[in-house]
Amino acid sequence: MGGFRLRTKNGDEFPLDAKQIYYLTTKGYIKQPIYRPRLIDDKNKVDVLLRTIILCQISWFLISVIGRWVQRLFVTTAELTTVSFILCRSVTSEITKAFICKADFLQHSTVTAGFWWHKPADVVMAEIIKIDVDTDTILNKAGIGPEERDEWRMTPLDFVSRKEWWWSRVWWNFLNILRKMHFKFGSGGRPTDRLADSCQHPLGRRELYMVILMSTVCFSVFFTAWKHDFPTWYELMLWRAASIALMVMLYMLMVIYEILRAVDRVQQRTEQWRQRHFSTHQSPRSDTQHSRLRNTKYYRRIAEIFTRIDKALNCVRNNSPDGDKDLSVPLRVLAPVYVMGFFYCASRTYIMIADILELRSLPPSAYATVKWENFWPHLG
């Protein structure tokens, strides 16, 4: 993301996304960028031969695992984990990147490589789009006053395409925790130097259910080792628990999504009902009673305690350095997601550890190769 960068008259330079390019084009600031396929291929560091070799390696691995399973040869959990990763990148496309797979070494798999066949890889230099208009002029024509010009987070054109939703807020909250632990992501300045993959666009209900369905296929691979021959009984039980936890956390995501949708609808209807049936005006008697109550010592003490608690919780809800109000996350969203994330990471970590621990005690059939002549006798 960020293959195009805008350089304004006053020297500001920042990356652009597709919506921002469309906005600048429709407003007449720039002409529609036209690039021939050969110019795009010129930036590509991965040619057709390399992609073909990758597809052949992945296909041969899957065929070998299927052949071992058919001939009753031992299949290690490391092979099953690799199959799950391949399916994860094959049947889910880019929309699952925010939920399931984050590993860079999994960016090439069967179907994904087909979808990304013409996508340039490892592009370093972006295309610079120069305009004879300064940033303030663009913001003025967009109706953004001087007091609102410094409220952007990524680039001055955030008003065009930035739309934070519950998952992006949770993700920013997690990244801010890592930054406080001295993990660096990007330059950290304003404007940003690149549009990271963590800048996720909102998913609709249909897209999320597609993620759930396809991810179910990926996690189902771990259940094929339900009666696997682990070195110890405890490792088998932990594998089963990790497999169940992954599937449960996946569907808990769907439950949280539906609950948040329902809560938002109820809050909107409640607010509309209050506006129709209640008046904001209070009687003088009611105001007098409230003022007397506020002047009591116990009321002030309780109010001070709740104020301190609210300030502490606000640091949890919004841990952005600049206190960006668009990144505030309700605790009813933050708490369950972090609990789910803990169990998800713990399950994933154990599966990777079990893949390594299993290598200390493998049966003889694990070292045997598939006899392909049993499938095609003429090959023998």
C-alpha positions as a printed NumPy array, in Angstrom:
array([[  0.   ,   0.   ,   0.   ],
       [  1.196,   3.509,  -0.708],
       [  2.516,   3.045,  -4.238],
       [  1.656,   6.684,  -4.956],
       [  2.845,   9.697,  -2.986],
       [  1.558,  13.254,  -3.253],
       [  3.956,  16.202,  -3.203],
       [  2.203,  19.538,  -2.736],
       [  3.361,  23.032,  -3.62 ],
       [  4.486,  23.797,  -0.063],
       [  6.669,  20.66 ,   0.056],
       [  4.383,  18.298,   1.976],
       [  4.744,  14.687,   0.84 ],
       [  2.668,  11.719,   1.986],
       [  1.301,   8.412,   0.604],
       [ -2.091,   8.101,  -1.04 ],
       [ -4.658,   5.337,  -1.065],
       [ -7.152,   4.586,  -3.83 ],
       [ -9.972,   6.753,  -2.436],
       [ -7.68 ,   9.723,  -2.007],
       [ -6.429,   9.412,  -5.586],
       [-10.042,   9.271,  -6.771],
       [-10.881,  12.35 ,  -4.689],
       [ -7.973,  14.363,  -6.081],
       [ -8.869,  13.273,  -9.61 ],
       [-12.564,  14.195,  -9.35 ],
       [-11.701,  17.579,  -7.796],
       [ -9.314,  18.354, -10.628],
       [ -6.102,  18.501,  -8.595],
       [ -4.434,  15.714, -10.552],
       [ -5.019,  13.78 , -13.728],
       [ -5.977,  10.16 , -13.583],
       [ -2.742,   8.128, -13.312],
       [ -2.331,   5.883, -16.34 ],
       [  0.317,   3.215, -16.164],
       [  0.9  ,   0.541, -18.732],
       [  1.384,  -3.044, -17.553],
       [  5.025,  -2.97 , -18.645],
       [  5.744,  -0.051, -16.324],
       [  4.2  ,  -1.964, -13.432],
       [  6.118,  -5.124, -14.307],
       [  9.309,  -3.104, -14.349],
       [  8.964,  -2.56 , -10.587],
       [  8.304,  -6.234,  -9.907],
       [ 11.102,  -8.16 ,  -8.184],
       [  9.381, -11.542,  -8.684],
       [  9.126, -12.826, -12.251],
       [  6.891, -15.514, -13.731],
       [  9.528, -18.209, -13.328],
       [  9.882, -17.652,  -9.58 ],
       [  6.118, -17.622,  -9.039],
       [  5.808, -20.846, -11.047],
       [  8.498, -22.51 ,  -8.924],
       [  6.657, -21.441,  -5.764],
       [  3.38 , -22.879,  -7.025],
       [  5.08 , -26.151,  -7.943],
       [  6.666, -26.447,  -4.5  ],
       [  3.386, -25.81 ,  -2.702],
       [  1.438, -28.184,  -4.96 ],
       [  4.02 , -30.934,  -4.557],
       [  3.964, -30.569,  -0.785],
       [  0.17 , -30.916,  -0.651],
       [  0.247, -33.925,  -2.964],
       [  2.938, -35.552,  -0.814],
       [  0.938, -35.061,   2.394],
       [ -2.171, -36.52 ,   0.771],
       [ -0.119, -39.454,  -0.531],
       [  1.305, -40.15 ,   2.936],
       [ -2.17 , -40.067,   4.445],
       [ -3.559, -42.474,   1.825],
       [ -0.691, -44.953,   2.347],
       [ -1.038, -44.759,   6.159],
       [  2.374, -43.188,   6.623],
       [  3.021, -41.001,   9.638],
       [  2.226, -37.316,   9.034],
       [  3.879, -34.967,  11.513],
       [  2.053, -32.09 ,  13.14 ],
       [  4.531, -29.707,  11.508],
       [  3.257, -30.897,   8.127],
       [ -0.342, -30.419,   9.268],
       [  0.453, -26.903,  10.472],
       [  2.011, -26.101,   7.107],
       [ -1.08 , -27.403,   5.322],
       [ -3.245, -25.188,   7.529],
       [ -1.152, -22.131,   6.675],
       [ -1.334, -22.934,   2.973],
       [ -5.108, -23.278,   3.132],
       [ -5.295, -20.106,   5.185],
       [ -3.616, -18.137,   2.418],
       [ -5.338, -20.046,  -0.359],
       [ -9.022, -19.988,   0.482],
       [ -9.188, -16.662,   2.314],
       [ -7.824, -13.724,   0.263],
       [ -6.666, -10.401,   1.546],
       [ -9.675,  -9.72 ,   3.808],
       [ -8.56 , -12.335,   6.346],
       [ -5.143, -10.785,   6.719],
       [ -6.309,  -8.786,   9.694],
       [ -7.676, -11.79 ,  11.526],
       [ -5.733, -14.922,  10.754],
       [ -2.4  , -14.935,   8.928],
       [  0.266, -12.315,   9.524],
       [  3.404, -14.232,   8.626],
       [  5.317, -12.791,   5.692],
       [  6.684, -16.166,   4.632],
       [  3.122, -17.285,   3.864],
       [  2.439, -14.603,   1.285],
       [  2.743, -17.079,  -1.57 ],
       [  0.286, -19.922,  -1.695],
       [ -1.711, -21.581,  -4.399],
       [ -4.768, -19.401,  -4.982],
       [ -3.234, -16.264,  -3.515],
       [ -0.324, -16.495,  -5.92 ],
       [ -2.899, -16.766,  -8.712],
       [ -4.739, -13.659,  -7.551],
       [ -1.446, -11.794,  -7.114],
       [  0.089, -13.023, -10.35 ],
       [  0.326,  -9.504, -11.795],
       [  0.916,  -7.756,  -8.468],
       [  4.424,  -6.278,  -8.218],
       [  6.449,  -7.522,  -5.264],
       [  9.049,  -5.739,  -3.13 ],
       [  8.431,  -2.293,  -4.62 ],
       [ 10.658,   0.216,  -2.844],
       [ 10.271,   3.513,  -4.714],
       [  6.795,   5.044,  -4.957],
       [  5.477,   7.117,  -7.828],
       [  5.532,  10.83 ,  -6.957],
       [  2.518,  12.911,  -8.016],
       [  3.308,  16.623,  -7.991],
       [  0.649,  19.334,  -7.829],
       [  0.862,  23.145,  -7.878],
       [ -1.527,  23.467,  -4.931],
       [ -0.58 ,  23.574,  -1.274],
       [ -2.17 ,  21.44 ,   1.42 ],
       [ -4.092,  24.313,   3.022],
       [ -5.864,  25.061,  -0.249],
       [ -7.066,  21.461,  -0.544],
       [ -8.35 ,  21.519,   3.024],
       [-10.043,  24.904,   2.587],
       [-11.945,  23.758,  -0.478],
       [-12.981,  20.635,   1.414],
       [-14.58 ,  22.811,   4.112],
       [-12.011,  22.07 ,   6.812],
       [-11.301,  25.131,   8.927],
       [ -7.978,  26.156,  10.498],
       [ -8.95 ,  24.731,  13.903],
       [ -9.544,  21.266,  12.392],
       [ -6.493,  21.001,  10.136],
       [ -4.236,  19.403,  12.738],
       [ -6.706,  16.687,  13.73 ],
       [ -5.538,  14.22 ,  11.069],
       [ -3.532,  11.163,  12.084],
       [ -1.972,   9.496,   9.024],
       [ -2.054,  12.135,   6.286],
       [ -3.806,  15.5  ,   5.755],
       [ -6.267,  13.672,   3.475],
       [ -7.6  ,  11.445,   6.247],
       [-10.987,  13.145,   5.871],
       [-11.382,  11.399,   2.507],
       [-10.902,   7.761,   3.426],
       [-10.227,   7.337,   7.132],
       [-12.996,   5.382,   8.816],
       [-12.118,   3.729,  12.107],
       [-14.231,   0.734,  13.123],
       [-14.134,  -1.509,  16.179],
       [-11.44 ,  -3.856,  14.879],
       [ -9.141,  -1.075,  13.68 ],
       [ -9.5  ,   0.68 ,  17.05 ],
       [ -8.585,  -2.51 ,  18.895],
       [ -5.645,  -3.058,  16.553],
       [ -4.339,   0.489,  17.122],
       [ -4.751,  -0.045,  20.877],
       [ -2.59 ,  -3.164,  20.651],
       [  0.051,  -1.405,  18.54 ],
       [  0.23 ,   1.444,  21.041],
       [  0.931,  -1.066,  23.804],
       [  3.772,  -2.525,  21.75 ],
       [  5.139,   0.975,  21.102],
       [  5.245,   1.623,  24.83 ],
       [  7.288,  -1.581,  25.078],
       [  9.758,   0.067,  22.638],
       [  8.665,  -1.896,  19.561],
       [  8.812,   0.421,  16.558],
       [  6.365,   0.386,  13.659],
       [  7.108,   2.759,  10.797],
       [  8.637,   6.165,  11.296],
       [  6.09 ,   7.236,  13.912],
       [  5.996,  10.77 ,  12.501],
       [  3.294,  12.854,  10.874],
       [  2.562,  12.387,   8.081],
       [  3.247,   8.685,   7.916],
       [  5.871,   7.404,   5.509],
       [  3.783,   4.43 ,   4.38 ],
       [  0.28 ,   3.01 ,   4.636],
       [  0.716,  -0.135,   6.681],
       [ -1.308,  -3.315,   6.252],
       [ -2.746,  -2.673,   9.709],
       [ -4.89 ,   0.12 ,   8.198],
       [ -7.86 ,  -2.162,   7.709],
       [-11.047,  -1.083,   5.999],
       [-14.382,  -1.998,   7.62 ],
       [-15.721,  -5.468,   6.921],
       [-19.39 ,  -5.972,   6.207],
       [-21.459,  -8.778,   7.611],
       [-21.114, -10.85 ,   4.473],
       [-17.326, -10.456,   4.334],
       [-16.922, -11.329,   8.009],
       [-18.99 , -14.491,   7.644],
       [-16.834, -15.441,   4.679],
       [-13.769, -15.001,   6.888],
       [-15.358, -17.215,   9.563],
       [-16.288, -19.912,   7.064],
       [-12.938, -20.067,   5.323],
       [-11.003, -19.87 ,   8.585],
       [-13.024, -22.815,   9.838],
       [-11.564, -24.84 ,   6.978],
       [ -8.049, -23.816,   8.008],
       [ -8.486, -24.628,  11.704],
       [-10.186, -27.923,  10.892],
       [ -6.822, -29.267,   9.762],
       [ -5.664, -29.345,  13.381],
       [ -8.57 , -31.646,  14.278],
       [ -7.193, -34.318,  11.951],
       [ -4.581, -34.921,  14.66 ],
       [ -7.271, -35.619,  17.27 ],
       [ -5.991, -39.2  ,  17.685],
       [ -2.438, -38.43 ,  16.678],
       [  0.4  , -40.491,  18.111],
       [  2.047, -37.883,  20.345],
       [  5.025, -38.819,  22.536],
       [  2.957, -38.291,  25.71 ],
       [ -0.718, -38.213,  26.667],
       [ -0.385, -34.661,  28.015],
       [  0.793, -33.365,  24.646],
       [ -2.233, -34.964,  22.985],
       [ -4.596, -33.298,  25.459],
       [ -2.919, -29.922,  25.016],
       [ -3.172, -30.244,  21.23 ],
       [ -6.87 , -30.997,  21.482],
       [ -7.394, -28.068,  23.826],
       [ -5.495, -25.716,  21.5  ],
       [ -7.498, -26.901,  18.476],
       [-10.792, -26.386,  20.285],
       [ -9.685, -22.981,  21.59 ],
       [ -8.823, -21.751,  18.089],
       [-12.233, -22.736,  16.784],
       [-14.062, -21.291,  19.784],
       [-12.204, -17.965,  19.547],
       [-13.053, -17.784,  15.863],
       [-16.784, -18.091,  16.471],
       [-16.608, -15.832,  19.502],
       [-15.498, -13.164,  17.062],
       [-18.752, -13.625,  15.197],
       [-20.744, -13.462,  18.451],
       [-19.037, -10.212,  19.49 ],
       [-19.714,  -8.749,  16.066],
       [-23.432,  -9.535,  16.309],
       [-23.64 ,  -8.251,  19.904],
       [-22.039,  -4.944,  18.933],
       [-24.449,  -4.565,  16.031],
       [-27.401,  -5.204,  18.357],
       [-26.081,  -2.818,  21.036],
       [-25.593,  -0.048,  18.482],
       [-29.152,  -0.469,  17.213],
       [-30.573,  -0.432,  20.75 ],
       [-28.591,   2.692,  21.653],
       [-29.781,   4.511,  18.545],
       [-33.42 ,   3.612,  19.172],
       [-33.145,   4.509,  22.874],
       [-31.697,   7.908,  22.038],
       [-34.456,   8.56 ,  19.515],
       [-37.105,   7.511,  22.058],
       [-35.655,   9.854,  24.713],
       [-35.64 ,  12.766,  22.327],
       [-39.301,  12.185,  21.496],
       [-40.653,  11.623,  25.022],
       [-38.424,  13.612,  27.353],
       [-37.466,  17.229,  27.572],
       [-34.013,  18.418,  28.564],
       [-35.523,  21.146,  30.768],
       [-35.574,  20.454,  34.512],
       [-37.732,  22.106,  37.091],
       [-36.164,  24.597,  39.554],
       [-37.023,  22.277,  42.424],
       [-35.107,  19.423,  40.833],
       [-32.09 ,  21.689,  40.268],
       [-32.188,  22.781,  43.924],
       [-32.266,  19.188,  45.168],
       [-29.291,  18.236,  42.981],
       [-27.267,  21.247,  44.135],
       [-27.857,  20.338,  47.781],
       [-26.776,  16.771,  47.132],
       [-23.584,  17.891,  45.386],
       [-22.592,  20.045,  48.346],
       [-22.535,  17.132,  50.78 ],
       [-19.16 ,  15.72 ,  51.846],
       [-20.009,  12.114,  50.963],
       [-21.124,  13.056,  47.473],
       [-17.878,  14.911,  46.793],
       [-15.802,  12.008,  48.08 ],
       [-17.655,   9.448,  45.977],
       [-17.474,  11.715,  42.94 ],
       [-13.718,  12.074,  43.401],
       [-13.268,   8.298,  43.573],
       [-15.308,   7.732,  40.427],
       [-13.426,  10.502,  38.654],
       [-10.094,   8.824,  39.37 ],
       [-11.422,   5.459,  38.223],
       [-12.771,   7.011,  35.031],
       [ -9.41 ,   8.667,  34.287],
       [ -7.618,   5.347,  34.747],
       [-10.094,   3.576,  32.491],
       [ -9.761,   6.314,  29.878],
       [ -6.045,   5.517,  29.649],
       [ -7.051,   1.958,  28.811],
       [ -9.812,   2.88 ,  26.384],
       [ -7.625,   5.318,  24.464],
       [ -3.876,   4.808,  24.803],
       [ -2.91 ,   6.802,  21.703],
       [ -0.076,   9.287,  22.391],
       [ -2.072,  12.255,  21.112],
       [ -5.397,  11.169,  22.629],
       [ -7.079,  10.708,  19.247],
       [-10.804,  10.586,  19.998],
       [-11.425,   8.334,  16.979],
       [ -9.28 ,   5.591,  18.576],
       [-11.268,   5.273,  21.798],
       [-12.443,   1.691,  22.397],
       [-15.272,   0.825,  24.818],
       [-14.281,  -1.625,  27.535],
       [-17.115,  -3.929,  26.512],
       [-15.223,  -4.405,  23.231],
       [-11.647,  -4.213,  24.468],
       [-11.914,  -6.714,  27.324],
       [-13.376,  -9.707,  25.442],
       [-11.158,  -9.146,  22.404],
       [ -7.999,  -9.15 ,  24.521],
       [ -9.162, -12.284,  26.334],
       [ -9.772, -13.935,  22.978],
       [ -6.412, -12.745,  21.715],
       [ -4.654, -14.25 ,  24.735],
       [ -6.174, -17.697,  24.219],
       [ -5.62 , -17.479,  20.469],
       [ -1.93 , -16.596,  20.846],
       [ -1.46 , -19.233,  23.558],
       [ -3.034, -21.902,  21.343],
       [ -0.971, -20.897,  18.333],
       [  2.197, -20.841,  20.413],
       [  1.615, -24.318,  21.79 ],
       [  0.921, -25.724,  18.317],
       [  4.265, -24.4  ,  17.092],
       [  6.02 , -25.759,  20.199],
       [  4.329, -29.156,  19.773],
       [  5.534, -29.278,  16.167],
       [  9.108, -29.063,  17.436],
       [  8.734, -31.322,  20.485],
       [  7.246, -34.113,  18.411],
       [ 10.49 , -34.456,  16.467],
       [ 12.191, -36.026,  19.491],
       [ 10.179, -39.227,  19.108],
       [  8.961, -40.164,  15.624],
       [  7.847, -43.618,  14.459],
       [  9.777, -45.336,  11.645],
       [  7.045, -44.608,   9.079],
       [  7.752, -40.881,   9.464],
       [ 11.01 , -41.432,   7.593],
       [  9.444, -43.499,   4.822],
       [  8.631, -41.969,   1.45 ],
       [  5.469, -42.323,  -0.576],
       [  5.493, -45.21 ,  -3.033],
       [  4.02 , -43.514,  -6.042],
       [  4.127, -46.738,  -8.066],
       [  1.226, -47.963,  -5.935],
       [ -0.917, -45.189,  -7.479],
       [  0.525, -45.493, -10.994],
       [  1.986, -48.982, -11.486],
       [  3.541, -48.058, -14.837],
       [  5.869, -45.638, -13.001],
       [  7.554, -48.548, -11.263]])
